[in-house]
Amino acid sequence: DFESQFSSPDYWYEERSLDSVGWEFKTGGFAGIIDTAYEGSVNAYYKNDSGEISRLVLPRFNLASYSNALLSFYLNMQALNNDVHNLNILYKDADSTNWKVIRTYDTYYPEWEKQNIPLPNLTNNYQIAFEGIGLGGFGICLDSISLIEDMNYIEPVFDLNKDSICLYDSIEFSTTLDGSYDLKWDFGENAIYDTLYGPGPHWIKYSSNGIKQIKLTVNNTYTKIITDTVKVFAFPNASFTANQDILTSSSLHGNQWYLNGKVINGETDTIYTVTENGNYHVEVTNSFNCVSVSESQYIIVDNVEEIFIEEEFNNNNKEAIIVLPNPNDGGFRIQFNLDDKISKFDYNIVDITGKIIKTGILNSTKRNDIKLINPISGIYFIHIYTSNNYYTTKILIKK
């Protein structure tokens, strides 16, 4: 508890960077902002605003005969303009190893608050350090440090139903610990619900790919972390280009071609040659079984006669819809000769490559004038849809 001394306790020492102040032993902290120790009248204090580091290193301990050990201390860190020092709790389990971080404190603690940290990898040559990093604020205050054998150790145990998913799929996390424990979950970067409480099960999705760190903390003390198990994979790019009758997928592997929303059996190559008019898209599956679907394009086969189109879609004759005048300069009127009793129809107009250039609604009981903006001379197609039928005819634009 640092009482009766205003210098480093026996067998303690510091490892400093360029900081010339280091840890002090005084009552409270900066200019009365923290004006009392937690216990008695003296506490340890560190403040530096230039990013310097100082480690307050405890004596060596022989902990090899213990199964579990618990480091406890009281912490007070005041913020200034949202700036606050950082405090790392470090350990070494041998002289030849580097310091390892057990826990980091990087938010403010406006009142004295007890912290409990289970110590990992207990050995006969064990060292602990409090590493202060000067990043603004009013500094770090420590008091009432203790190291005890932990007779109440709780093992955080959790399970997941799979270890790899695609973006926005779900993983189920659960634990055998029941609701009598204070359970806090941290599911890692870009988790949808990054922090949840209670035993679960919790279904978690991710909005970014990568390897996720998962953490379960029991009673605000005992933590289990896995860093390399949960893998989230991105979706493949799914798109294609059309060059007359040749469709080329953006992917070299995992393709499946579709016509009018139905699988084209056996067509899984990068390139597909169109044999009939219709709406085409490609579905791409990557090696992680993540699936993407391209946008659909209406593709017209140059060598398919118009009468074939009409018969395929159950069109009775090409006079069902009439374009006046035809040829035209991009302005024309649609006239109907339909048996359908409904009066309103959806339509789209596509160019020879299948690109949709205009959509809208037509009314068979009214005059329907259409004006294309700056069309290029050539052949276009107008498609009209009803609940039971489909009609198409050519438009020839000459300018």
Tab-separated table of C-alpha atoms in Angstrom:
chain	number	residue	atom	x	y	z
A	1	ASP	CA	0.000	0.000	0.000
A	2	PHE	CA	3.138	2.212	-0.301
A	3	GLU	CA	2.714	3.614	3.212
A	4	SER	CA	5.647	5.235	5.072
A	5	GLN	CA	7.718	5.649	1.918
A	6	PHE	CA	7.985	8.250	-0.808
A	7	SER	CA	10.356	6.261	-3.000
A	8	SER	CA	10.285	2.919	-4.780
A	9	PRO	CA	9.712	-0.010	-2.355
A	10	ASP	CA	12.546	-2.451	-1.744
A	11	TYR	CA	13.262	-4.831	-4.656
A	12	TRP	CA	11.056	-2.836	-6.988
A	13	TYR	CA	12.603	-0.960	-9.902
A	14	GLU	CA	11.734	0.996	-13.074
A	15	GLU	CA	12.391	0.544	-16.794
A	16	ARG	CA	12.052	3.954	-18.439
A	17	SER	CA	12.184	5.307	-21.956
A	18	LEU	CA	13.319	8.947	-22.167
A	19	ASP	CA	10.998	10.005	-19.371
A	20	SER	CA	12.831	11.829	-16.607
A	21	VAL	CA	10.008	11.707	-14.062
A	22	GLY	CA	8.958	8.088	-13.825
A	23	TRP	CA	6.714	6.769	-11.075
A	24	GLU	CA	6.272	8.887	-7.971
A	25	PHE	CA	5.013	7.896	-4.536
A	26	LYS	CA	2.770	10.571	-3.084
A	27	THR	CA	-0.721	11.346	-1.903
A	28	GLY	CA	-3.135	11.328	-4.810
A	29	GLY	CA	-2.096	12.671	-8.181
A	30	PHE	CA	-2.016	15.854	-10.248
A	31	ALA	CA	-2.499	19.139	-8.335
A	32	GLY	CA	-5.314	17.831	-6.194
A	33	ILE	CA	-7.328	16.332	-9.058
A	34	ILE	CA	-6.826	13.040	-7.283
A	35	ASP	CA	-6.259	14.211	-3.731
A	36	THR	CA	-6.277	11.003	-1.661
A	37	ALA	CA	-4.782	7.540	-1.763
A	38	TYR	CA	-7.192	4.630	-1.768
A	39	GLU	CA	-5.721	3.247	1.433
A	40	GLY	CA	-3.685	5.251	3.925
A	41	SER	CA	-1.927	8.354	2.628
A	42	VAL	CA	0.510	7.213	-0.112
A	43	ASN	CA	-0.049	5.714	-3.581
A	44	ALA	CA	1.995	5.201	-6.766
A	45	TYR	CA	1.529	7.873	-9.450
A	46	TYR	CA	2.703	8.325	-13.053
A	47	LYS	CA	2.174	11.274	-15.376
A	48	ASN	CA	3.782	12.258	-18.650
A	49	ASP	CA	2.235	14.038	-21.637
A	50	SER	CA	4.886	13.268	-24.267
A	51	GLY	CA	4.176	9.593	-24.936
A	52	GLU	CA	7.042	8.340	-22.769
A	53	ILE	CA	6.855	4.959	-21.042
A	54	SER	CA	7.869	3.821	-17.593
A	55	ARG	CA	7.445	0.309	-16.166
A	56	LEU	CA	7.068	-0.139	-12.441
A	57	VAL	CA	8.466	-3.657	-11.936
A	58	LEU	CA	7.591	-5.791	-8.910
A	59	PRO	CA	9.995	-8.233	-7.209
A	60	ARG	CA	10.451	-11.742	-8.617
A	61	PHE	CA	8.046	-14.414	-7.417
A	62	ASN	CA	8.221	-18.189	-7.277
A	63	LEU	CA	4.701	-19.174	-8.330
A	64	ALA	CA	5.470	-22.622	-9.739
A	65	SER	CA	3.644	-24.492	-6.955
A	66	TYR	CA	0.373	-22.589	-7.460
A	67	SER	CA	-2.389	-23.530	-9.870
A	68	ASN	CA	-3.915	-20.074	-9.992
A	69	ALA	CA	-2.775	-16.632	-8.843
A	70	LEU	CA	-4.713	-13.363	-8.795
A	71	LEU	CA	-3.215	-9.870	-9.043
A	72	SER	CA	-5.443	-7.186	-7.482
A	73	PHE	CA	-5.010	-3.420	-7.238
A	74	TYR	CA	-6.993	-0.188	-7.105
A	75	LEU	CA	-6.885	2.154	-10.087
A	76	ASN	CA	-7.773	5.824	-10.609
A	77	MET	CA	-7.156	7.487	-14.021
A	78	GLN	CA	-8.618	10.936	-14.615
A	79	ALA	CA	-9.239	12.227	-18.169
A	80	LEU	CA	-8.604	15.729	-19.491
A	81	ASN	CA	-10.440	16.777	-22.678
A	82	ASN	CA	-11.113	13.078	-23.363
A	83	ASP	CA	-7.379	12.292	-23.180
A	84	VAL	CA	-6.231	9.623	-20.769
A	85	HIS	CA	-3.020	7.747	-20.048
A	86	ASN	CA	-2.752	4.063	-20.930
A	87	LEU	CA	-1.832	1.401	-18.409
A	88	ASN	CA	-0.589	-2.041	-19.464
A	89	ILE	CA	-0.241	-4.947	-17.046
A	90	LEU	CA	2.776	-7.003	-18.131
A	91	TYR	CA	4.378	-10.290	-17.106
A	92	LYS	CA	7.492	-12.361	-17.780
A	93	ASP	CA	7.680	-16.069	-17.002
A	94	ALA	CA	11.490	-16.234	-17.538
A	95	ASP	CA	14.415	-13.815	-17.825
A	96	SER	CA	14.924	-14.759	-21.460
A	97	THR	CA	11.416	-13.821	-22.581
A	98	ASN	CA	10.005	-10.445	-23.497
A	99	TRP	CA	7.309	-8.675	-21.537
A	100	LYS	CA	3.802	-9.809	-22.499
A	101	VAL	CA	0.609	-7.791	-22.045
A	102	ILE	CA	-2.065	-9.346	-19.834
A	103	ARG	CA	-4.482	-6.432	-19.865
A	104	THR	CA	-4.705	-2.843	-21.102
A	105	TYR	CA	-6.601	0.051	-19.489
A	106	ASP	CA	-7.269	2.889	-21.935
A	107	THR	CA	-10.407	4.562	-20.579
A	108	TYR	CA	-10.803	6.856	-17.627
A	109	TYR	CA	-11.558	5.667	-14.076
A	110	PRO	CA	-12.921	8.719	-12.220
A	111	GLU	CA	-13.031	6.954	-8.838
A	112	TRP	CA	-10.817	4.393	-7.163
A	113	GLU	CA	-11.895	1.027	-8.572
A	114	LYS	CA	-10.602	-2.461	-7.792
A	115	GLN	CA	-9.129	-4.517	-10.648
A	116	ASN	CA	-8.604	-8.289	-10.586
A	117	ILE	CA	-6.337	-10.035	-13.079
A	118	PRO	CA	-5.634	-13.807	-13.179
A	119	LEU	CA	-1.975	-14.421	-13.979
A	120	PRO	CA	-1.072	-16.845	-16.789
A	121	ASN	CA	1.831	-19.336	-17.125
A	122	LEU	CA	2.975	-19.415	-13.507
A	123	THR	CA	6.690	-20.243	-13.044
A	124	ASN	CA	9.429	-20.110	-10.407
A	125	ASN	CA	10.864	-16.884	-11.906
A	126	TYR	CA	7.849	-14.689	-12.429
A	127	GLN	CA	7.788	-10.917	-12.884
A	128	ILE	CA	4.937	-8.407	-13.081
A	129	ALA	CA	5.080	-4.776	-14.229
A	130	PHE	CA	2.758	-1.788	-14.399
A	131	GLU	CA	3.561	0.071	-17.644
A	132	GLY	CA	2.426	3.682	-17.777
A	133	ILE	CA	2.179	5.448	-21.137
A	134	GLY	CA	1.892	9.242	-21.054
A	135	LEU	CA	-0.886	10.182	-23.449
A	136	GLY	CA	-2.592	13.119	-21.761
A	137	GLY	CA	-5.074	13.349	-18.928
A	138	PHE	CA	-4.136	13.629	-15.275
A	139	GLY	CA	-2.050	10.473	-14.988
A	140	ILE	CA	-2.306	7.034	-13.357
A	141	CYS	CA	-2.788	6.295	-9.644
A	142	LEU	CA	-2.264	2.819	-8.186
A	143	ASP	CA	-2.768	1.609	-4.635
A	144	SER	CA	-3.268	-1.506	-2.488
A	145	ILE	CA	-1.557	-4.017	-4.770
A	146	SER	CA	-1.890	-7.660	-3.746
A	147	LEU	CA	-0.980	-11.064	-5.147
A	148	ILE	CA	-2.866	-14.058	-3.770
A	149	GLU	CA	-3.495	-17.699	-4.539
A	150	ASP	CA	-6.847	-17.738	-6.309
A	151	MET	CA	-9.076	-20.340	-4.675
A	152	ASN	CA	-12.159	-19.188	-6.616
A	153	TYR	CA	-10.843	-19.491	-10.151
A	154	ILE	CA	-13.525	-19.891	-12.845
A	155	GLU	CA	-12.597	-21.318	-16.236
A	156	PRO	CA	-14.358	-19.405	-19.028
A	157	VAL	CA	-15.534	-22.087	-21.441
A	158	PHE	CA	-17.431	-21.459	-24.635
A	159	ASP	CA	-18.333	-23.289	-27.820
A	160	LEU	CA	-19.191	-22.254	-31.357
A	161	ASN	CA	-21.119	-24.293	-33.911
A	162	LYS	CA	-18.652	-23.568	-36.761
A	163	ASP	CA	-15.370	-21.800	-37.226
A	164	SER	CA	-15.813	-20.205	-40.645
A	165	ILE	CA	-18.659	-18.294	-42.290
A	166	CYS	CA	-19.352	-15.873	-45.119
A	167	LEU	CA	-20.166	-12.215	-44.536
A	168	TYR	CA	-23.563	-11.751	-42.846
A	169	ASP	CA	-23.943	-15.470	-42.118
A	170	SER	CA	-24.232	-16.443	-38.438
A	171	ILE	CA	-22.122	-18.275	-35.862
A	172	GLU	CA	-23.725	-19.547	-32.661
A	173	PHE	CA	-21.749	-18.939	-29.438
A	174	SER	CA	-22.702	-20.622	-26.153
A	175	THR	CA	-21.215	-21.501	-22.774
A	176	THR	CA	-21.832	-24.150	-20.130
A	177	LEU	CA	-21.743	-21.409	-17.476
A	178	ASP	CA	-25.238	-20.398	-16.398
A	179	GLY	CA	-26.884	-17.068	-15.656
A	180	SER	CA	-25.594	-16.984	-12.067
A	181	TYR	CA	-22.286	-15.718	-13.474
A	182	ASP	CA	-21.637	-12.232	-14.821
A	183	LEU	CA	-20.782	-13.084	-18.439
A	184	LYS	CA	-19.577	-10.508	-20.958
A	185	TRP	CA	-18.872	-11.402	-24.593
A	186	ASP	CA	-16.753	-9.431	-27.056
A	187	PHE	CA	-17.154	-10.905	-30.547
A	188	GLY	CA	-14.461	-8.902	-32.309
A	189	GLU	CA	-14.144	-6.376	-35.090
A	190	ASN	CA	-17.268	-5.489	-37.084
A	191	ALA	CA	-19.488	-7.978	-35.293
A	192	ILE	CA	-23.173	-7.146	-35.505
A	193	TYR	CA	-23.689	-6.893	-31.730
A	194	ASP	CA	-20.014	-6.709	-30.770
A	195	THR	CA	-20.769	-6.916	-27.023
A	196	LEU	CA	-23.464	-9.073	-25.400
A	197	TYR	CA	-24.118	-10.426	-21.918
A	198	GLY	CA	-25.363	-13.708	-20.453
A	199	PRO	CA	-24.865	-17.371	-21.347
A	200	GLY	CA	-26.626	-17.213	-24.718
A	201	PRO	CA	-26.732	-18.871	-27.143
A	202	HIS	CA	-25.817	-15.776	-29.149
A	203	TRP	CA	-26.095	-15.688	-32.948
A	204	ILE	CA	-23.482	-13.310	-34.367
A	205	LYS	CA	-22.952	-11.914	-37.868
A	206	TYR	CA	-20.005	-9.947	-39.241
A	207	SER	CA	-19.916	-7.069	-41.713
A	208	SER	CA	-16.204	-7.435	-42.576
A	209	ASN	CA	-14.064	-10.397	-43.495
A	210	GLY	CA	-10.957	-11.573	-41.647
A	211	ILE	CA	-9.931	-13.529	-38.558
A	212	LYS	CA	-11.884	-12.444	-35.482
A	213	GLN	CA	-10.776	-12.310	-31.837
A	214	ILE	CA	-13.437	-13.643	-29.463
A	215	LYS	CA	-13.400	-12.892	-25.739
A	216	LEU	CA	-15.533	-14.176	-22.859
A	217	THR	CA	-15.073	-12.546	-19.426
A	218	VAL	CA	-16.553	-14.104	-16.270
A	219	ASN	CA	-17.374	-11.957	-13.234
A	220	ASN	CA	-15.321	-9.101	-14.719
A	221	THR	CA	-12.154	-11.062	-13.881
A	222	TYR	CA	-11.557	-14.294	-15.759
A	223	THR	CA	-11.142	-14.047	-19.511
A	224	LYS	CA	-10.780	-16.546	-22.321
A	225	ILE	CA	-9.607	-15.258	-25.712
A	226	ILE	CA	-9.369	-17.064	-29.019
A	227	THR	CA	-7.574	-15.214	-31.801
A	228	ASP	CA	-7.293	-17.590	-34.761
A	229	THR	CA	-10.419	-19.740	-34.897
A	230	VAL	CA	-13.269	-17.633	-36.279
A	231	LYS	CA	-12.725	-16.831	-39.956
A	232	VAL	CA	-15.102	-14.661	-41.999
A	233	PHE	CA	-14.828	-14.816	-45.789
A	234	ALA	CA	-15.851	-12.215	-48.340
A	235	PHE	CA	-18.217	-12.888	-51.217
A	236	PRO	CA	-16.770	-13.341	-54.714
A	237	ASN	CA	-17.271	-10.766	-57.431
A	238	ALA	CA	-20.168	-11.850	-59.656
A	239	SER	CA	-20.623	-10.006	-62.934
A	240	PHE	CA	-20.364	-10.699	-66.631
A	241	THR	CA	-19.846	-8.929	-69.914
A	242	ALA	CA	-21.800	-9.549	-73.121
A	243	ASN	CA	-20.190	-9.394	-76.539
A	244	GLN	CA	-23.012	-10.204	-78.974
A	245	ASP	CA	-23.855	-13.849	-78.172
A	246	ILE	CA	-20.827	-14.484	-75.892
A	247	LEU	CA	-21.178	-13.996	-72.124
A	248	THR	CA	-17.978	-13.888	-70.038
A	249	SER	CA	-18.023	-14.190	-66.245
A	250	SER	CA	-15.750	-12.119	-64.018
A	251	SER	CA	-14.684	-15.354	-62.277
A	252	LEU	CA	-12.541	-18.172	-63.649
A	253	HIS	CA	-14.073	-20.722	-61.281
A	254	GLY	CA	-17.321	-21.537	-59.510
A	255	ASN	CA	-19.737	-20.297	-62.195
A	256	GLN	CA	-23.327	-21.350	-62.827
A	257	TRP	CA	-25.307	-19.684	-65.632
A	258	TYR	CA	-29.052	-18.964	-65.412
A	259	LEU	CA	-31.703	-18.141	-68.009
A	260	ASN	CA	-34.909	-16.435	-66.867
A	261	GLY	CA	-34.106	-17.389	-63.255
A	262	LYS	CA	-33.605	-21.107	-63.995
A	263	VAL	CA	-30.373	-23.111	-63.947
A	264	ILE	CA	-28.867	-23.859	-67.354
A	265	ASN	CA	-27.802	-27.443	-66.668
A	266	GLY	CA	-24.117	-28.151	-67.175
A	267	GLU	CA	-23.170	-24.537	-67.955
A	268	THR	CA	-20.460	-23.827	-65.399
A	269	ASP	CA	-17.625	-22.468	-67.546
A	270	THR	CA	-16.367	-18.892	-67.533
A	271	ILE	CA	-17.773	-18.339	-71.042
A	272	TYR	CA	-21.323	-19.127	-72.151
A	273	THR	CA	-22.694	-18.825	-75.687
A	274	VAL	CA	-26.288	-17.607	-75.785
A	275	THR	CA	-28.701	-19.717	-77.868
A	276	GLU	CA	-31.990	-17.986	-77.099
A	277	ASN	CA	-33.263	-14.609	-76.029
A	278	GLY	CA	-33.894	-13.994	-72.364
A	279	ASN	CA	-32.682	-12.643	-69.027
A	280	TYR	CA	-29.271	-14.072	-68.079
A	281	HIS	CA	-27.285	-13.941	-64.885
A	282	VAL	CA	-24.356	-15.847	-63.413
A	283	GLU	CA	-23.951	-17.213	-59.882
A	284	VAL	CA	-20.382	-17.474	-58.544
A	285	THR	CA	-19.322	-19.702	-55.626
A	286	ASN	CA	-15.811	-19.280	-54.209
A	287	SER	CA	-13.684	-21.934	-52.491
A	288	PHE	CA	-15.215	-21.000	-49.113
A	289	ASN	CA	-18.771	-21.683	-50.390
A	290	CYS	CA	-19.662	-18.007	-50.374
A	291	VAL	CA	-22.132	-17.266	-53.180
A	292	SER	CA	-22.736	-14.055	-55.147
A	293	VAL	CA	-25.236	-13.418	-57.934
A	294	SER	CA	-24.711	-10.972	-60.777
A	295	GLU	CA	-27.229	-8.506	-62.095
A	296	SER	CA	-29.453	-9.811	-64.870
A	297	GLN	CA	-29.163	-8.707	-68.515
A	298	TYR	CA	-31.630	-9.302	-71.301
A	299	ILE	CA	-29.662	-10.804	-74.191
A	300	ILE	CA	-30.934	-11.011	-77.781
A	301	VAL	CA	-29.567	-13.566	-80.213
A	302	ASP	CA	-28.966	-11.949	-83.591
A	303	ASN	CA	-29.900	-14.988	-85.648
A	304	VAL	CA	-33.189	-15.792	-83.917
A	305	GLU	CA	-36.189	-14.769	-85.973
A	306	GLU	CA	-38.776	-12.541	-84.380
A	307	ILE	CA	-41.531	-15.077	-85.017
A	308	PHE	CA	-39.515	-17.575	-82.936
A	309	ILE	CA	-39.445	-15.109	-80.045
A	310	GLU	CA	-43.188	-14.611	-80.253
A	311	GLU	CA	-43.986	-18.325	-80.415
A	312	GLU	CA	-41.628	-19.154	-77.551
A	313	PHE	CA	-43.371	-16.676	-75.276
A	314	ASN	CA	-46.853	-17.680	-76.411
A	315	ASN	CA	-47.338	-14.567	-78.520
A	316	ASN	CA	-50.086	-15.042	-81.092
A	317	ASN	CA	-48.827	-12.689	-83.825
A	318	LYS	CA	-46.538	-9.753	-84.295
A	319	GLU	CA	-49.481	-7.389	-84.735
A	320	ALA	CA	-50.384	-7.688	-81.049
A	321	ILE	CA	-48.426	-4.468	-80.503
A	322	ILE	CA	-47.801	-1.937	-83.240
A	323	VAL	CA	-45.151	0.793	-83.290
A	324	LEU	CA	-46.105	3.901	-85.248
A	325	PRO	CA	-44.184	5.128	-87.109
A	326	ASN	CA	-41.604	2.384	-87.631
A	327	PRO	CA	-38.858	3.266	-88.611
A	328	ASN	CA	-38.704	6.474	-86.527
A	329	ASP	CA	-36.210	8.900	-84.993
A	330	GLY	CA	-36.797	7.774	-81.381
A	331	GLY	CA	-40.296	9.188	-80.979
A	332	PHE	CA	-43.198	6.788	-81.558
A	333	ARG	CA	-46.628	5.663	-80.390
A	334	ILE	CA	-47.645	2.200	-79.176
A	335	GLN	CA	-50.920	0.741	-80.430
A	336	PHE	CA	-52.458	-2.457	-78.993
A	337	ASN	CA	-54.327	-5.399	-80.492
A	338	LEU	CA	-54.516	-7.646	-77.421
A	339	ASP	CA	-56.961	-10.172	-76.008
A	340	ASP	CA	-55.805	-9.431	-72.442
A	341	LYS	CA	-58.623	-7.823	-70.476
A	342	ILE	CA	-56.296	-5.818	-68.248
A	343	SER	CA	-55.467	-2.318	-69.414
A	344	LYS	CA	-52.057	-1.536	-67.855
A	345	PHE	CA	-48.788	-3.174	-68.850
A	346	ASP	CA	-45.146	-2.912	-67.802
A	347	TYR	CA	-42.668	-2.440	-70.608
A	348	ASN	CA	-38.971	-2.078	-71.235
A	349	ILE	CA	-36.972	-1.130	-74.297
A	350	VAL	CA	-33.594	-2.762	-74.906
A	351	ASP	CA	-30.901	-2.205	-77.500
A	352	ILE	CA	-29.310	-4.940	-79.615
A	353	THR	CA	-26.874	-5.824	-76.765
A	354	GLY	CA	-29.719	-6.381	-74.313
A	355	LYS	CA	-29.102	-3.193	-72.321
A	356	ILE	CA	-32.322	-1.742	-70.923
A	357	ILE	CA	-32.589	1.916	-71.918
A	358	LYS	CA	-36.148	2.739	-70.831
A	359	THR	CA	-38.909	1.241	-68.666
A	360	GLY	CA	-42.422	2.301	-67.798
A	361	ILE	CA	-46.157	1.527	-67.816
A	362	LEU	CA	-48.505	1.541	-70.827
A	363	ASN	CA	-52.309	1.855	-70.815
A	364	SER	CA	-54.195	0.152	-73.650
A	365	THR	CA	-57.159	2.532	-73.191
A	366	LYS	CA	-55.080	5.678	-73.754
A	367	ARG	CA	-52.637	7.064	-76.265
A	368	ASN	CA	-49.104	5.894	-75.414
A	369	ASP	CA	-46.364	8.121	-76.769
A	370	ILE	CA	-42.718	7.276	-76.049
A	371	LYS	CA	-39.706	9.498	-76.675
A	372	LEU	CA	-36.164	8.124	-76.401
A	373	ILE	CA	-33.501	10.676	-75.556
A	374	ASN	CA	-30.626	10.834	-78.065
A	375	PRO	CA	-30.914	7.221	-79.288
A	376	ILE	CA	-28.321	5.778	-81.657
A	377	SER	CA	-29.586	4.555	-85.017
A	378	GLY	CA	-30.213	0.817	-85.053
A	379	ILE	CA	-32.526	-2.005	-83.987
A	380	TYR	CA	-34.265	-1.911	-80.586
A	381	PHE	CA	-36.840	-4.188	-78.979
A	382	ILE	CA	-39.855	-3.301	-76.869
A	383	HIS	CA	-41.059	-5.949	-74.397
A	384	ILE	CA	-44.518	-5.739	-72.843
A	385	TYR	CA	-45.519	-7.896	-69.881
A	386	THR	CA	-48.938	-8.945	-68.613
A	387	SER	CA	-49.811	-11.369	-65.835
A	388	ASN	CA	-50.281	-14.153	-68.383
A	389	ASN	CA	-48.266	-13.204	-71.420
A	390	TYR	CA	-45.266	-11.518	-72.931
A	391	TYR	CA	-45.119	-9.507	-76.181
A	392	THR	CA	-42.207	-8.149	-78.125
A	393	THR	CA	-41.536	-6.380	-81.405
A	394	LYS	CA	-38.727	-4.543	-83.137
A	395	ILE	CA	-38.216	-0.793	-83.361
A	396	LEU	CA	-36.000	0.568	-86.104
A	397	ILE	CA	-34.491	3.975	-85.392
A	398	LYS	CA	-33.016	6.024	-88.227
A	399	LYS	CA	-31.583	9.487	-87.751
